[in-house]
């Protein structure tokens, strides 16, 4: 992560074929998230719509040269952190992703909170810390989400990261539904 300026820590992407648990989780979650993704895009005026099956969406990614799988494991040690960022790997982006905490806060590590920020138009950014326990997953926006305002819906830019680990070792599974170029 350091050499790319992303923070400190280690991340490792899975290769195809994905481990069965990772592949099946991605395949099972995707169709449940499609109605949310399509609804969000409709609300912010984006004409893109997502197919019902993950295989069909991956075909779209692969046809555009996005053939590298994006599910990954992240490892953070004392002093490590992940800068605020968005997981955009090409033109075809599914707007939702999942992170699953694989370590126990307080027992395996301290610090290392998941931080989400909203960059709201003409307003200051707002941060949210998401408390997770071992095995908890969180669904969040990859790059933007709609927000209802007085004059209709508008787009809020989202970023996510991990605060500094004060002690111990933190592991996370990231499930991103689009593939990378």
Short mmCIF file of C-alpha atoms in Angstrom, two decimals:
data_model
loop_
_atom_site.label_atom_id
_atom_site.label_comp_id
_atom_site.label_asym_id
_atom_site.label_seq_id
_atom_site.Cartn_x
_atom_site.Cartn_y
_atom_site.Cartn_z
CA UNK A 1 0.00 0.00 0.00
CA UNK A 2 2.84 2.41 0.82
CA UNK A 3 4.40 2.39 -2.65
CA UNK A 4 1.05 3.41 -4.17
CA UNK A 5 0.35 6.08 -1.52
CA UNK A 6 -2.74 4.23 -0.27
CA UNK A 7 -1.64 3.96 3.37
CA UNK A 8 0.23 1.21 5.17
CA UNK A 9 -0.69 -2.45 5.26
CA UNK A 10 -0.89 -5.40 2.90
CA UNK A 11 -3.60 -6.31 0.47
CA UNK A 12 -3.82 -9.34 -1.75
CA UNK A 13 -6.31 -9.79 -4.56
CA UNK A 14 -7.65 -13.26 -5.30
CA UNK A 15 -7.12 -14.71 -8.78
CA UNK A 16 -9.57 -16.60 -10.94
CA UNK A 17 -10.81 -19.16 -10.22
CA UNK A 18 -11.91 -17.55 -6.94
CA UNK A 19 -12.09 -19.72 -3.81
CA UNK A 20 -15.61 -21.20 -3.79
CA UNK A 21 -16.71 -19.32 -0.64
CA UNK A 22 -15.65 -15.96 -2.13
CA UNK A 23 -17.14 -16.65 -5.57
CA UNK A 24 -20.42 -17.92 -4.16
CA UNK A 25 -20.74 -14.98 -1.76
CA UNK A 26 -20.27 -12.56 -4.65
CA UNK A 27 -22.72 -14.46 -6.85
CA UNK A 28 -25.35 -14.77 -4.10
CA UNK A 29 -25.18 -11.15 -2.91
CA UNK A 30 -25.14 -9.47 -6.32
CA UNK A 31 -28.78 -10.15 -7.41
CA UNK A 32 -30.04 -8.93 -4.03
CA UNK A 33 -28.15 -5.65 -4.53
CA UNK A 34 -29.14 -5.03 -8.17
CA UNK A 35 -32.51 -3.41 -7.31
CA UNK A 36 -30.72 -0.98 -4.96
CA UNK A 37 -27.99 -0.23 -7.53
CA UNK A 38 -30.48 0.34 -10.35
CA UNK A 39 -32.65 2.47 -8.08
CA UNK A 40 -29.68 4.62 -7.07
CA UNK A 41 -28.62 5.13 -10.68
CA UNK A 42 -32.17 6.05 -11.70
CA UNK A 43 -32.37 8.60 -8.84
CA UNK A 44 -29.11 10.33 -9.85
CA UNK A 45 -29.95 10.31 -13.55
CA UNK A 46 -27.44 7.68 -14.66
CA UNK A 47 -28.81 5.66 -17.60
CA UNK A 48 -26.70 2.55 -16.82
CA UNK A 49 -28.67 -0.45 -15.54
CA UNK A 50 -27.22 -3.62 -14.08
CA UNK A 51 -28.23 -7.10 -15.26
CA UNK A 52 -29.90 -9.48 -12.83
CA UNK A 53 -27.04 -12.01 -12.77
CA UNK A 54 -23.48 -11.40 -11.66
CA UNK A 55 -22.18 -13.54 -14.53
CA UNK A 56 -23.87 -11.19 -17.02
CA UNK A 57 -22.37 -8.14 -15.32
CA UNK A 58 -18.90 -9.73 -15.34
CA UNK A 59 -19.34 -10.40 -19.08
CA UNK A 60 -19.88 -6.64 -19.50
CA UNK A 61 -16.73 -5.91 -17.46
CA UNK A 62 -14.65 -8.47 -19.36
CA UNK A 63 -15.84 -7.20 -22.78
CA UNK A 64 -14.49 -3.77 -21.71
CA UNK A 65 -11.09 -5.23 -20.71
CA UNK A 66 -11.85 -5.40 -16.98
CA UNK A 67 -10.81 -9.03 -16.42
CA UNK A 68 -8.93 -8.99 -13.09
CA UNK A 69 -10.94 -10.13 -10.06
CA UNK A 70 -11.27 -7.57 -7.27
CA UNK A 71 -12.16 -9.54 -4.08
CA UNK A 72 -9.27 -9.13 -1.66
CA UNK A 73 -7.86 -9.75 1.80
CA UNK A 74 -6.41 -6.81 3.72
CA UNK A 75 -3.99 -7.09 6.63
CA UNK A 76 -3.10 -4.23 8.96
CA UNK A 77 -0.51 -4.22 11.78
CA UNK A 78 0.29 -1.60 14.41
CA UNK A 79 0.65 1.80 12.73
CA UNK A 80 -1.00 0.66 9.48
CA UNK A 81 -4.00 2.48 7.98
CA UNK A 82 -5.90 2.83 4.71
CA UNK A 83 -6.33 6.32 3.23
CA UNK A 84 -9.79 7.48 2.19
CA UNK A 85 -10.43 6.16 -1.31
CA UNK A 86 -12.88 4.69 -3.81
CA UNK A 87 -12.53 1.24 -5.39
CA UNK A 88 -12.86 2.25 -9.05
CA UNK A 89 -11.08 -0.07 -11.46
CA UNK A 90 -12.46 0.86 -14.86
CA UNK A 91 -15.50 2.31 -16.60
CA UNK A 92 -17.85 -0.41 -15.36
CA UNK A 93 -18.41 0.04 -11.63
CA UNK A 94 -21.03 -1.64 -9.46
CA UNK A 95 -22.00 1.04 -6.90
CA UNK A 96 -22.04 -1.18 -3.80
CA UNK A 97 -19.41 -3.30 -2.08
CA UNK A 98 -19.06 -5.35 1.11
CA UNK A 99 -16.34 -5.49 3.76
CA UNK A 100 -16.26 -8.32 6.33
CA UNK A 101 -14.14 -7.97 9.46
CA UNK A 102 -12.25 -11.22 10.13
CA UNK A 103 -10.56 -10.17 13.41
CA UNK A 104 -11.98 -9.35 16.85
CA UNK A 105 -11.73 -5.68 17.87
CA UNK A 106 -10.25 -5.27 21.34
CA UNK A 107 -8.85 -8.82 21.37
CA UNK A 108 -6.94 -9.09 18.07
CA UNK A 109 -6.39 -5.36 17.48
CA UNK A 110 -7.21 -1.86 18.70
CA UNK A 111 -7.92 1.16 16.52
CA UNK A 112 -8.53 0.28 12.88
CA UNK A 113 -12.07 1.61 12.61
CA UNK A 114 -13.80 1.62 9.23
CA UNK A 115 -14.40 5.26 8.27
CA UNK A 116 -16.90 6.41 5.63
CA UNK A 117 -17.01 10.00 4.43
CA UNK A 118 -19.70 11.87 2.55
CA UNK A 119 -18.63 14.80 0.39
CA UNK A 120 -21.84 16.77 0.17
CA UNK A 121 -22.30 19.53 -2.42
CA UNK A 122 -21.70 23.02 -1.00
CA UNK A 123 -21.25 21.58 2.51
CA UNK A 124 -18.44 20.27 4.69
CA UNK A 125 -17.61 16.56 4.46
CA UNK A 126 -19.08 14.30 7.11
CA UNK A 127 -17.35 11.19 8.51
CA UNK A 128 -18.99 8.11 10.01
CA UNK A 129 -17.18 5.39 11.96
CA UNK A 130 -18.78 1.96 11.45
CA UNK A 131 -18.44 -0.28 14.52
CA UNK A 132 -17.87 -3.88 13.45
CA UNK A 133 -17.33 -7.10 15.37
CA UNK A 134 -15.59 -10.22 14.11
CA UNK A 135 -17.65 -11.69 11.28
CA UNK A 136 -19.71 -8.54 10.74
CA UNK A 137 -20.12 -7.27 7.22
CA UNK A 138 -20.98 -3.80 6.02
CA UNK A 139 -22.51 -2.82 2.70
CA UNK A 140 -21.48 0.63 1.48
CA UNK A 141 -21.25 2.83 -1.61
CA UNK A 142 -18.21 2.43 -3.84
CA UNK A 143 -18.16 6.00 -5.10
CA UNK A 144 -21.51 7.80 -4.76
CA UNK A 145 -25.05 7.47 -3.50
CA UNK A 146 -28.24 9.49 -3.90
CA UNK A 147 -29.56 11.78 -1.17
CA UNK A 148 -33.04 13.24 -1.15
CA UNK A 149 -33.02 17.01 -0.85
CA UNK A 150 -35.63 19.77 -0.84
CA UNK A 151 -35.41 20.02 -4.65
CA UNK A 152 -35.16 16.30 -5.39
CA UNK A 153 -32.33 13.79 -5.34
CA UNK A 154 -28.69 14.75 -5.59
CA UNK A 155 -25.42 12.81 -5.64
CA UNK A 156 -23.16 12.45 -2.60
CA UNK A 157 -19.56 11.35 -3.24
CA UNK A 158 -18.41 8.66 -0.82
CA UNK A 159 -14.95 7.51 0.27
CA UNK A 160 -13.87 4.86 2.76
CA UNK A 161 -10.72 4.00 4.69
CA UNK A 162 -9.39 2.49 7.91
CA UNK A 163 -8.02 4.50 10.84
CA UNK A 164 -4.57 3.67 12.24
CA UNK A 165 -4.14 0.35 14.04
CA UNK A 166 -2.93 1.08 17.58
CA UNK A 167 -2.02 -2.52 18.39
CA UNK A 168 -2.39 -6.06 17.07
CA UNK A 169 -3.39 -7.45 13.70
CA UNK A 170 -6.60 -6.72 11.70
CA UNK A 171 -7.83 -8.78 8.71
CA UNK A 172 -10.67 -7.84 6.37
CA UNK A 173 -12.31 -9.46 3.35
CA UNK A 174 -13.38 -7.04 0.63
CA UNK A 175 -16.04 -8.06 -1.90
CA UNK A 176 -16.15 -5.77 -4.90
CA UNK A 177 -18.56 -6.84 -7.62
CA UNK A 178 -16.90 -5.33 -10.71
CA UNK A 179 -13.60 -6.58 -12.10
CA UNK A 180 -10.55 -4.42 -12.79
CA UNK A 181 -8.79 -3.36 -15.99
#
